[in-house]
Coordinates of N, CA and C in Angstrom, one line a residue:
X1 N -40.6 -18.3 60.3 CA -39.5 -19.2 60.5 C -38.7 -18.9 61.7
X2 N -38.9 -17.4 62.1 CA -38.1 -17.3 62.8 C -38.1 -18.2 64.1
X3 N -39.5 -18.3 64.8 CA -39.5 -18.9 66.0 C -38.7 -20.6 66.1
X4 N -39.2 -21.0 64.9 CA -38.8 -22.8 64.3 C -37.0 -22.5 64.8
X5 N -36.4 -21.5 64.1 CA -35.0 -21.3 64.3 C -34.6 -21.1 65.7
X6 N -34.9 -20.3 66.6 CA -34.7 -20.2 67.9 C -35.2 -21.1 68.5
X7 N -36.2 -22.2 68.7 CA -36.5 -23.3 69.2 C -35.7 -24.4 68.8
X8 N -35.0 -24.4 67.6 CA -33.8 -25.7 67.3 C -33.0 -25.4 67.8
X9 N -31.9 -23.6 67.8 CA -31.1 -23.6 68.6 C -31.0 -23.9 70.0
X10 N -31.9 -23.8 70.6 CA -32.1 -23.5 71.9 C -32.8 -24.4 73.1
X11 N -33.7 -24.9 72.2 CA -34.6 -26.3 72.9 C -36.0 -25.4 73.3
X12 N -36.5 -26.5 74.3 CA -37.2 -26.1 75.5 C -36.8 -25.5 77.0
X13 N -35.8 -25.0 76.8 CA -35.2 -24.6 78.0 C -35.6 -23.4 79.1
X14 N -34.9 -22.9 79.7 CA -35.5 -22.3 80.7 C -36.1 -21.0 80.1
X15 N -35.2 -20.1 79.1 CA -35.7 -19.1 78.3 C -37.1 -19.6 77.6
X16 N -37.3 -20.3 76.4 CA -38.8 -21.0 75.8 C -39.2 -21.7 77.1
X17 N -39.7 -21.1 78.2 CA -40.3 -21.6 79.0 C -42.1 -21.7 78.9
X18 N -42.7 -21.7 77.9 CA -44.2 -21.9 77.5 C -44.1 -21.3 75.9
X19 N -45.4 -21.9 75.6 CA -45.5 -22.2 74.4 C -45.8 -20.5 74.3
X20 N -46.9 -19.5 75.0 CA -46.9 -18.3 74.9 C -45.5 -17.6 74.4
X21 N -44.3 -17.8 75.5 CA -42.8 -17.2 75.1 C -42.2 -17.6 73.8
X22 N -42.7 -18.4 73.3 CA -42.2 -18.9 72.1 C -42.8 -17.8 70.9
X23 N -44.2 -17.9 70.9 CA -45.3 -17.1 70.1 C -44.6 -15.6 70.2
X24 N -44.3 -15.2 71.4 CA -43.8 -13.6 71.3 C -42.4 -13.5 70.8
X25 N -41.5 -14.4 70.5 CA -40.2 -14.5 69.0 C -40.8 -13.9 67.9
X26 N -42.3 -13.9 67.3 CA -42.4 -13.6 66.3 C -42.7 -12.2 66.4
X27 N -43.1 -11.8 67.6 CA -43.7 -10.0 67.6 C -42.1 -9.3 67.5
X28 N -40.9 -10.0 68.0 CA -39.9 -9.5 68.4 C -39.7 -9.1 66.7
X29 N -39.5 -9.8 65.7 CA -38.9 -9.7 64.3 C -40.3 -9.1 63.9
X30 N -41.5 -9.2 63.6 CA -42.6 -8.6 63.2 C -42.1 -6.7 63.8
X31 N -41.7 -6.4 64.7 CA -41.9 -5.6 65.3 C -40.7 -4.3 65.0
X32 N -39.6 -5.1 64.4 CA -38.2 -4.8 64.0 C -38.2 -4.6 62.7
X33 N -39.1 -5.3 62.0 CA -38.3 -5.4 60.3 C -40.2 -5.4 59.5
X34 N -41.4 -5.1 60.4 CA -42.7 -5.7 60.0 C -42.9 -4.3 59.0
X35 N -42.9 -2.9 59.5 CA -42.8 -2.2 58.7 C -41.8 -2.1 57.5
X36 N -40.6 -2.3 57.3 CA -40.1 -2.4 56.2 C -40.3 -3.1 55.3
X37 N -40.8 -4.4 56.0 CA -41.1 -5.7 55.0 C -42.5 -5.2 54.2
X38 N -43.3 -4.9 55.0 CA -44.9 -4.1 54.5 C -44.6 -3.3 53.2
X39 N -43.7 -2.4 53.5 CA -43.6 -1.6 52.7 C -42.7 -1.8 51.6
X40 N -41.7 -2.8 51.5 CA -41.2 -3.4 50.5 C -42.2 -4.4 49.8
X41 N -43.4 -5.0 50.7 CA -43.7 -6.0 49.4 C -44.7 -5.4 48.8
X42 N -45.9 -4.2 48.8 CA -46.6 -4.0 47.5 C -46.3 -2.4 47.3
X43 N -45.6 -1.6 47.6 CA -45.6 -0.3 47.7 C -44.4 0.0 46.2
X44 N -42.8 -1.2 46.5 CA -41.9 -0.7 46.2 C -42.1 -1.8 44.7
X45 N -42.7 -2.4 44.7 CA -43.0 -3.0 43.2 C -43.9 -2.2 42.3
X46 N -45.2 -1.5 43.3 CA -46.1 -1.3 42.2 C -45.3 0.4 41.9
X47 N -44.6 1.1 42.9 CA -44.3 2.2 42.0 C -43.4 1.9 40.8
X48 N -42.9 1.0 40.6 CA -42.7 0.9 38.6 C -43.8 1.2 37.6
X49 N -44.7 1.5 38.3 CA -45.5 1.5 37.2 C -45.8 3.5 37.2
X50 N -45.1 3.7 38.4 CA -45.0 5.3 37.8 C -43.7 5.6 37.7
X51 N -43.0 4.9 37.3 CA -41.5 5.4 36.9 C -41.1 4.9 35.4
X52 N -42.2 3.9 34.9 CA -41.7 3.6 33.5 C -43.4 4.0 32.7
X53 N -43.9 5.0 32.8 CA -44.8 5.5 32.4 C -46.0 4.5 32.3
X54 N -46.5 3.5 33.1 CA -47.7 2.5 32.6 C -48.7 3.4 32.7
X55 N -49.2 4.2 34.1 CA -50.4 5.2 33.6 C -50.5 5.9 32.2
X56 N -49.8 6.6 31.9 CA -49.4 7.7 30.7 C -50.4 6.4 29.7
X57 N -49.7 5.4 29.3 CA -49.4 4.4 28.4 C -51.3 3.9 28.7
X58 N -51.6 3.9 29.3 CA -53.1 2.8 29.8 C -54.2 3.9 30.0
X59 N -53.6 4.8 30.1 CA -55.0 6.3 30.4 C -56.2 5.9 29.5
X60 N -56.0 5.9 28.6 CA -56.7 6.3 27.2 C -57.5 5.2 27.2
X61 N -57.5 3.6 27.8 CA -57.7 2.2 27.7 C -58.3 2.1 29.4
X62 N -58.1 2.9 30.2 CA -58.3 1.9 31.8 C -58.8 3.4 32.2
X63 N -60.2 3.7 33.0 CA -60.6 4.6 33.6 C -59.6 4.8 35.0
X64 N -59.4 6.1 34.9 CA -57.7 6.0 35.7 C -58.3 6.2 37.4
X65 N -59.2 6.4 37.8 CA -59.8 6.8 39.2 C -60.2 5.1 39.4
X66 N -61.0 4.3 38.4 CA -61.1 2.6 39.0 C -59.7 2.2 39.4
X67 N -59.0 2.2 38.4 CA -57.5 1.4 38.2 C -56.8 1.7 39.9
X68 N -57.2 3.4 40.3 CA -56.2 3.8 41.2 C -57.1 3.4 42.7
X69 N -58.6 3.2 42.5 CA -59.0 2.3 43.5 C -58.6 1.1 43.8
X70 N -58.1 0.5 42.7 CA -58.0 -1.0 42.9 C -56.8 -1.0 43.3
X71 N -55.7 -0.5 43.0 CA -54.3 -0.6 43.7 C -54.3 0.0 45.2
X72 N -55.4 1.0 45.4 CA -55.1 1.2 46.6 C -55.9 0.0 47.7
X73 N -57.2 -0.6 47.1 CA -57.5 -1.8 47.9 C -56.0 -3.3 47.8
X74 N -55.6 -3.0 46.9 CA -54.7 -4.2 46.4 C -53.5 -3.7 47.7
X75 N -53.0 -2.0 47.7 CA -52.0 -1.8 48.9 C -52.1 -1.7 50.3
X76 N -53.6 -2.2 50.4 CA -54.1 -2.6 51.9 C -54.1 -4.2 52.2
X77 N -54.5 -4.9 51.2 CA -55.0 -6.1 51.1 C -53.7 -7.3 51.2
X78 N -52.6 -6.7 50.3 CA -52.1 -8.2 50.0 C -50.6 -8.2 51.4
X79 N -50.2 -7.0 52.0 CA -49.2 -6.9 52.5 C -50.6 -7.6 53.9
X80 N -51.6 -7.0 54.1 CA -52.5 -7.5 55.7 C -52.8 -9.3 55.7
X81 N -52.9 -9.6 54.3 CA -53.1 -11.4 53.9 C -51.8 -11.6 54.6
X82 N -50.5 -11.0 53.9 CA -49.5 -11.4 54.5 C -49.0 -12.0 55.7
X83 N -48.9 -11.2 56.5 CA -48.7 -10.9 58.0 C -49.6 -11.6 58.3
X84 N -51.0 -11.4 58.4 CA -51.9 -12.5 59.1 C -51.3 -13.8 58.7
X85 N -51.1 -13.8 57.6 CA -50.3 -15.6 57.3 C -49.5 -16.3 58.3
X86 N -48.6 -15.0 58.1 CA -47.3 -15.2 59.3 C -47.6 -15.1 60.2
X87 N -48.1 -14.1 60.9 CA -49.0 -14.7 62.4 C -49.6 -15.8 62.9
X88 N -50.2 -16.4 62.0 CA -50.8 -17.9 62.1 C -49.7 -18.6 61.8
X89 N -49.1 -18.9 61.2 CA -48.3 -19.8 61.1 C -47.1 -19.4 62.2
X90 N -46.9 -18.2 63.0 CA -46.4 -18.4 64.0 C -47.5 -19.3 65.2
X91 N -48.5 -18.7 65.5 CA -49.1 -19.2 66.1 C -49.6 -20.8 66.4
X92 N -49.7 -21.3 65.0 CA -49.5 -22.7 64.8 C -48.2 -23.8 65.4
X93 N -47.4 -22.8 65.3 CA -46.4 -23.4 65.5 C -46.0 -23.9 67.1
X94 N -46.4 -22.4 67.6 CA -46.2 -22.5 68.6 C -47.1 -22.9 70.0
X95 N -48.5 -22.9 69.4 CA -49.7 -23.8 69.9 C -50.1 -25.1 69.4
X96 N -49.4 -25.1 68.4 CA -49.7 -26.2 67.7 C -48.9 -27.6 67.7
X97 N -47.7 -27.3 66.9 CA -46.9 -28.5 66.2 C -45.5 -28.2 66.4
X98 N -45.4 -27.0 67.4 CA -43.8 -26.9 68.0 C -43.6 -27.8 69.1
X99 N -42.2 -27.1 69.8 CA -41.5 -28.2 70.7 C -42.7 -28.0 71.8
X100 N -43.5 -27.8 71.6 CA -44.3 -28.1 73.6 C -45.8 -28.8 72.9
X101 N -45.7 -28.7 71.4 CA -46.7 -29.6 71.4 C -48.5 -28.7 71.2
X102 N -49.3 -29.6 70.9 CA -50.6 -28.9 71.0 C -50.9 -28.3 73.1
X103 N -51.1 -26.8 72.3 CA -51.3 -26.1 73.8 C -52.0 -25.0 73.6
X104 N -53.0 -25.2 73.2 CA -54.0 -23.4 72.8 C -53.8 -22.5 74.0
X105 N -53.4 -21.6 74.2 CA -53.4 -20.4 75.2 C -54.7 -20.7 76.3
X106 N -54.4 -20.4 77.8 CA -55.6 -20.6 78.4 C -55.7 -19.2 79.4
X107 N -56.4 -19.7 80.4 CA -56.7 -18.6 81.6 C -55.0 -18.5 81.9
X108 N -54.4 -19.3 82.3 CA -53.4 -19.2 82.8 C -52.4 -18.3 82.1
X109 N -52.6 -18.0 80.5 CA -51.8 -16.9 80.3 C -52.0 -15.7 80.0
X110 N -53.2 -15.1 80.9 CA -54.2 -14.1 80.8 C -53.2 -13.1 81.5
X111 N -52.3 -13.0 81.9 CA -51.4 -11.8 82.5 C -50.3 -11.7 81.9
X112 N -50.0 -12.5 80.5 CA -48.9 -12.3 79.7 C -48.4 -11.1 79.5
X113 N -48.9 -10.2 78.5 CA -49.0 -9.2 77.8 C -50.4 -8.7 77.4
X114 N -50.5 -7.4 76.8 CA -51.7 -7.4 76.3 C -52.1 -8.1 75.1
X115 N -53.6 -8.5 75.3 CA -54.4 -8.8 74.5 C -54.0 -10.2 74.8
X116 N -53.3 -10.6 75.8 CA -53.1 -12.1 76.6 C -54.8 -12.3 77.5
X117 N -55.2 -11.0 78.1 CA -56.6 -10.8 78.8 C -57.7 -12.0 78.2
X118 N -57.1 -11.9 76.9 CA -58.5 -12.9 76.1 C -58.5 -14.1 76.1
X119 N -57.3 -14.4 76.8 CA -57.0 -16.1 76.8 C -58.0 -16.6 78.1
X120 N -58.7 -15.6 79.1 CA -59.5 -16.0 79.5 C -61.1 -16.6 79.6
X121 N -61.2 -15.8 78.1 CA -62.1 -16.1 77.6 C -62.5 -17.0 76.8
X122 N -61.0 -17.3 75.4 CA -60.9 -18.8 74.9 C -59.4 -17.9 74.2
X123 N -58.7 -19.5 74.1 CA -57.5 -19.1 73.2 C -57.4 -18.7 71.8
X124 N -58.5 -19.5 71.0 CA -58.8 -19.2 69.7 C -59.2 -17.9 69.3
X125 N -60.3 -17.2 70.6 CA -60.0 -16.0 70.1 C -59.3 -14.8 70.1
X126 N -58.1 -15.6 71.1 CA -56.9 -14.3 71.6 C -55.8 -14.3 70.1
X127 N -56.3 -16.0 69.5 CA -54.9 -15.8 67.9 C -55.9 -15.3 66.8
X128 N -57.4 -15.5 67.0 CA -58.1 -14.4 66.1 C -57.9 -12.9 65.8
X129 N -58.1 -12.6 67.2 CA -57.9 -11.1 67.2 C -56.5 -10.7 67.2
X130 N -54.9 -11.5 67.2 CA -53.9 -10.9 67.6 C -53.7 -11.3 65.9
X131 N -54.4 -12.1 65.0 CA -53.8 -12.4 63.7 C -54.7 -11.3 63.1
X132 N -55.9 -10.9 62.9 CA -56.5 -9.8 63.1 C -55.9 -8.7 63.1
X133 N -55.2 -8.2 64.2 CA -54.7 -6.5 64.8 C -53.1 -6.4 64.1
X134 N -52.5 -7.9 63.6 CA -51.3 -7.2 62.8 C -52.0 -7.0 61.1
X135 N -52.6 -8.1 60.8 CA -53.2 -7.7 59.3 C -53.3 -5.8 59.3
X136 N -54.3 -5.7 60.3 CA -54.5 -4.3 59.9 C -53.5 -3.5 60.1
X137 N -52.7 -3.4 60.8 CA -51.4 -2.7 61.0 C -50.7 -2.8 59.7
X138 N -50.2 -4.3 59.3 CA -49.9 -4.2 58.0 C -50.3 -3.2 56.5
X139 N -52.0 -3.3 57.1 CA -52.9 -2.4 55.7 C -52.3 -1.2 55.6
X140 N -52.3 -0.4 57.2 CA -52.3 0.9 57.7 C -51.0 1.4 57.0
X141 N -49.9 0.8 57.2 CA -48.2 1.2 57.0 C -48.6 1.1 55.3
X142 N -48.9 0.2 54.8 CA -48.5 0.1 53.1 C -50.0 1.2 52.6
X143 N -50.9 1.4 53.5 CA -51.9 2.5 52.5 C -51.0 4.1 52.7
X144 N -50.3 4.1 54.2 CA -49.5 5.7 54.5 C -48.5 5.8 53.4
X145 N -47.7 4.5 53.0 CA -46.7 4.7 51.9 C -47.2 4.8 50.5
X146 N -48.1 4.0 50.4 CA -49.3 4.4 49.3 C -49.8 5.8 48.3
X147 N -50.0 6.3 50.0 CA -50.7 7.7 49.7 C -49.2 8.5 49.3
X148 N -47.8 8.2 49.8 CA -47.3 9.0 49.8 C -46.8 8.8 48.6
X149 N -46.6 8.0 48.1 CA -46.3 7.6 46.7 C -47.1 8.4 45.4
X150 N -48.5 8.5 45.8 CA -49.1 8.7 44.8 C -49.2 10.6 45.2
X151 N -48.8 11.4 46.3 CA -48.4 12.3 46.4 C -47.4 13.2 45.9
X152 N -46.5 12.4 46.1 CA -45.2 12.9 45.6 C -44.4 12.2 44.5
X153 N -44.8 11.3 44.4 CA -44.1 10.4 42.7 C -43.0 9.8 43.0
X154 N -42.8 10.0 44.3 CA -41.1 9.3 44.7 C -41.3 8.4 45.3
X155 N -40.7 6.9 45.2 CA -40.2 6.0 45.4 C -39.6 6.2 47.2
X156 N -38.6 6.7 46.5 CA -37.7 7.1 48.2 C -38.2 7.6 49.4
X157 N -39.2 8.5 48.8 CA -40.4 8.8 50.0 C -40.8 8.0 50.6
X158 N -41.8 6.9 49.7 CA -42.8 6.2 50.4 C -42.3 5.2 51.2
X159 N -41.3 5.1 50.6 CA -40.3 4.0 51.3 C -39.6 4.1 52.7
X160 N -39.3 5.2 52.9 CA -38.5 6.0 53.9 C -39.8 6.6 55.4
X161 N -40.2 7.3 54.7 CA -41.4 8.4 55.3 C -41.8 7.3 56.6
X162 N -42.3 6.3 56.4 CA -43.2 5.8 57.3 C -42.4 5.1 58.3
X163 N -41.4 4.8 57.7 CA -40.4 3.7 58.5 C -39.9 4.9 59.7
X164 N -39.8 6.3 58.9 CA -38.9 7.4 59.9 C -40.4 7.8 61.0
X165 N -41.1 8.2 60.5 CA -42.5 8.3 61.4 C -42.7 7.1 62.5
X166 N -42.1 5.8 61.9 CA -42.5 4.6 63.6 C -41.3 4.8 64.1
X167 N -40.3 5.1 63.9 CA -39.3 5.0 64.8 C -38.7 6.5 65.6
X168 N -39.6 7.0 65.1 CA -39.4 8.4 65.8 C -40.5 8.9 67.1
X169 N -42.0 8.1 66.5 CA -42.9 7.9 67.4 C -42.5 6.7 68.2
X170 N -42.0 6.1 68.6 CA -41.5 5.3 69.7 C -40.4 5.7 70.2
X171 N -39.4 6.7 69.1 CA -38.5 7.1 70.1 C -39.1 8.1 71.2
X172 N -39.6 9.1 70.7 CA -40.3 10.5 71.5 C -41.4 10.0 72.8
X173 N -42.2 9.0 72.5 CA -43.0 8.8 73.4 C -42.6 7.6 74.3
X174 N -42.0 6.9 74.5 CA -41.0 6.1 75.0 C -39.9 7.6 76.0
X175 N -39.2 8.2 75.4 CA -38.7 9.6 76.4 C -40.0 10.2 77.6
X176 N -41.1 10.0 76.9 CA -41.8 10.7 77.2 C -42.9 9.9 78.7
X177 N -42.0 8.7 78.9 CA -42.3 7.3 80.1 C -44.2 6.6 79.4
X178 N -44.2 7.2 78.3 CA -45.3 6.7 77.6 C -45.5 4.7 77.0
X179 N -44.3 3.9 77.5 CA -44.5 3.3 76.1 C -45.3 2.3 75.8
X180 N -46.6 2.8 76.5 CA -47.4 1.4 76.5 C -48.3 2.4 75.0
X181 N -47.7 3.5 75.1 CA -48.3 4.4 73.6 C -47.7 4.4 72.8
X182 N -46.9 3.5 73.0 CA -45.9 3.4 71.1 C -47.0 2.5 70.6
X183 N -46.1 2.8 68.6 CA -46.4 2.0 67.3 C -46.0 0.9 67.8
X184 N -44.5 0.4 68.3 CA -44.1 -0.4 68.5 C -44.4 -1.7 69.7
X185 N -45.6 -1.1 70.4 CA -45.8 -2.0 71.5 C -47.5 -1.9 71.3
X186 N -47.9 -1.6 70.3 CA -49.0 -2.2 69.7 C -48.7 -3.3 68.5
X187 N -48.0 -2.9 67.9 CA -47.9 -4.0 66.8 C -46.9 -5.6 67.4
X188 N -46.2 -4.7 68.9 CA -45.4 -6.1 69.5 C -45.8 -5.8 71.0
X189 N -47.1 -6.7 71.6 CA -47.5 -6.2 72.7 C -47.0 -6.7 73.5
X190 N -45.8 -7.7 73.4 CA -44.8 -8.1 74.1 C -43.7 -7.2 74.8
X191 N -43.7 -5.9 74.0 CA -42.7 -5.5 74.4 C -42.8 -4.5 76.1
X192 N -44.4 -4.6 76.3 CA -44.1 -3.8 77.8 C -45.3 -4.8 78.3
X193 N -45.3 -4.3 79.8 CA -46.0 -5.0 80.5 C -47.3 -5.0 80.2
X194 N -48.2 -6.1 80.7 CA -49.9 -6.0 80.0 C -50.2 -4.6 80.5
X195 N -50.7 -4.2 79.7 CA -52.0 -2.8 79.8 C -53.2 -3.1 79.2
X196 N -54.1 -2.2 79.9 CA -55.9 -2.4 78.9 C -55.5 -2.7 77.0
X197 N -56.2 -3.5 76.6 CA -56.1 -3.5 75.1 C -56.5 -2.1 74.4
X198 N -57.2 -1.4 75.4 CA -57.5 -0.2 75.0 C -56.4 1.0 74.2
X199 N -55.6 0.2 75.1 CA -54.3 1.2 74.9 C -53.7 0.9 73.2
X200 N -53.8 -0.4 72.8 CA -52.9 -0.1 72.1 C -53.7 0.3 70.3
X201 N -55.0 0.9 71.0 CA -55.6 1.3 69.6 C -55.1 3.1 69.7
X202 N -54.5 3.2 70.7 CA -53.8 5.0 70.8 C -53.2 5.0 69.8
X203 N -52.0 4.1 69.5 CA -51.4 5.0 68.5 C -51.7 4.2 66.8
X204 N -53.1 3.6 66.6 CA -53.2 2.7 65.7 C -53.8 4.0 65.3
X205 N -55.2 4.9 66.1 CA -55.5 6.2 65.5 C -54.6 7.3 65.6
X206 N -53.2 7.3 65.7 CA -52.3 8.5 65.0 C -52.1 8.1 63.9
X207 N -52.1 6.6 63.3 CA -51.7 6.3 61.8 C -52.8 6.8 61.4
X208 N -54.0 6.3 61.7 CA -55.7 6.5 60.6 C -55.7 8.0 60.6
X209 N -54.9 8.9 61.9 CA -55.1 10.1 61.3 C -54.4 11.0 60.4
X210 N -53.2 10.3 59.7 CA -52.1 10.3 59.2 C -52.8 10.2 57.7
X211 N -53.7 9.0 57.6 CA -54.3 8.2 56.6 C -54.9 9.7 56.2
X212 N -55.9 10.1 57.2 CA -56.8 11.0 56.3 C -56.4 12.1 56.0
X213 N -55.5 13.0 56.7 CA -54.1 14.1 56.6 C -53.9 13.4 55.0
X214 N -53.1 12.7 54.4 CA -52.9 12.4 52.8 C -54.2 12.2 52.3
X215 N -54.9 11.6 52.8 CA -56.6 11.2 51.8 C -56.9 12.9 51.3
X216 N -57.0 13.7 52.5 CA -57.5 14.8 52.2 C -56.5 16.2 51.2
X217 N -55.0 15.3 51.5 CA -54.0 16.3 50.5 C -54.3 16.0 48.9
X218 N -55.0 14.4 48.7 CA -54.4 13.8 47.8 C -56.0 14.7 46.9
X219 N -57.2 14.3 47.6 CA -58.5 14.8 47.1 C -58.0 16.4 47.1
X220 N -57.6 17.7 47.4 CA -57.3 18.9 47.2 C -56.1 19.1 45.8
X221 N -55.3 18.3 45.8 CA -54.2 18.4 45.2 C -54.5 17.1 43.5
X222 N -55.5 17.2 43.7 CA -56.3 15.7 42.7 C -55.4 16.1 41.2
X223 N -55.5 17.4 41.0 CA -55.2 17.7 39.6 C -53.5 17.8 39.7
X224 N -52.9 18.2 40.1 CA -51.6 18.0 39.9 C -51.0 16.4 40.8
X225 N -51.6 15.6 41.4 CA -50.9 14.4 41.4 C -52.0 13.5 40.1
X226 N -52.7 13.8 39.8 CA -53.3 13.0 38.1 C -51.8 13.9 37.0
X227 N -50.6 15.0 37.4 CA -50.2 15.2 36.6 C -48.8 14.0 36.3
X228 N -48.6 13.9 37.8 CA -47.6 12.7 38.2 C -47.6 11.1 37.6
X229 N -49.0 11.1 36.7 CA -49.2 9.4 36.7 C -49.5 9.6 35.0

């Protein structure tokens, strides 16, 4: 909704100068509030179910290693449906049925930003792959709070941990004249100048290596976090 709101206030004017400028409103709020929102919609509901004993209660009834497969596909799955939603329906909006009207992305806005390169090739598959690369971002943030949840049994952790890990990696490597290697300018590739798309899977593998840093605590430590649930 956000883009719909800034296009009423504001019109078509010199700022919404293409329907592209419009589309990158949504990386700006995706990119600000996308992690917290991830991690509030499946992370901070499903830990009630280790704070008011449902494992304890279902052990005996539900094979506890399926049960804990399926929430961890369910903590990848429904926050990445999400976002892709919202991506599209920014995207729609703003190629579609907003103030500029039907405008699919072309050659012409192949030097936007990254992953703008694709519009050279067709537009459809520049909102494929950009609805695409936030879903999985989305998976990434809610499986790291995931893991941390089912690590540590705290709530406040999993909630916290990940949100302090993006914003500390973008503060450090941003000092560091890096920032085409932040979290933040891969999930909003609006925010610096185009670079190779290459770039912005750099810091998509410090999350996956983050992922398997907990995969591998959770598989060593198996018997005392089965003591937590």
């Amino acid at each position: 909704m956000a883009p719909t709101l800034v296009a009423a206030s504001m019109g078509a004017g010199s700022i919404l100068d293409s329907p592209m400028t419009l589309f990158s409103l949504s990386f700006e709020i995706q990119a600000l509030i996308g992690p917290l929102l991830v991690v509030a919609l499946y992370v901070v509901p499903i830990s009630e179910q280790f704070t008011n004993g449902w494992f304890l209660y279902t052990r005996t009834r539900q094979d506890l290693r399926h049960r804990l497969l399926a929430l961890t596909l369910h903590s990848a799955a429904v926050p990445a449906a999400v976002m892709m939603a919202a991506t599209l329906l920014a995207a729609l909006y703003a190629f579609g049925f907003g103030p500029f009207g039907a405008a699919l992305p072309g050659p012409g806005s192949s030097d936007y930003a990254t992953f703008t390169q694709l519009t050279a090739a067709s537009g459809i598959l520049y909102v494929a792959v950009v609805v695409m690369w936030q879903g999985l971002w989305a998976a990434i943030f809610s499986l790291v709070a995931f893991g941390l949840l089912l690590l540590t049994g705290r709530r406040a952790v999993a909630f916290a941990v990940p949100l302090v890990l993006y914003w500390v990696d973008n503060a450090v490597i941003s000092a560091a004249g890096l920032a085409s290697f932040r979290s933040v300018s891969s999930v909003n590739p609006f925010t610096v100048t185009q670079s190779p798309i290459w770039t912005a899977a750099v810091p998509l593998l410090w999350w996956i290596g983050i992922l398997v840093v907990l995969a591998t605590l959770l598989h060593r430590w198996r018997g005392e976090v089965a003591t937590l649930l």
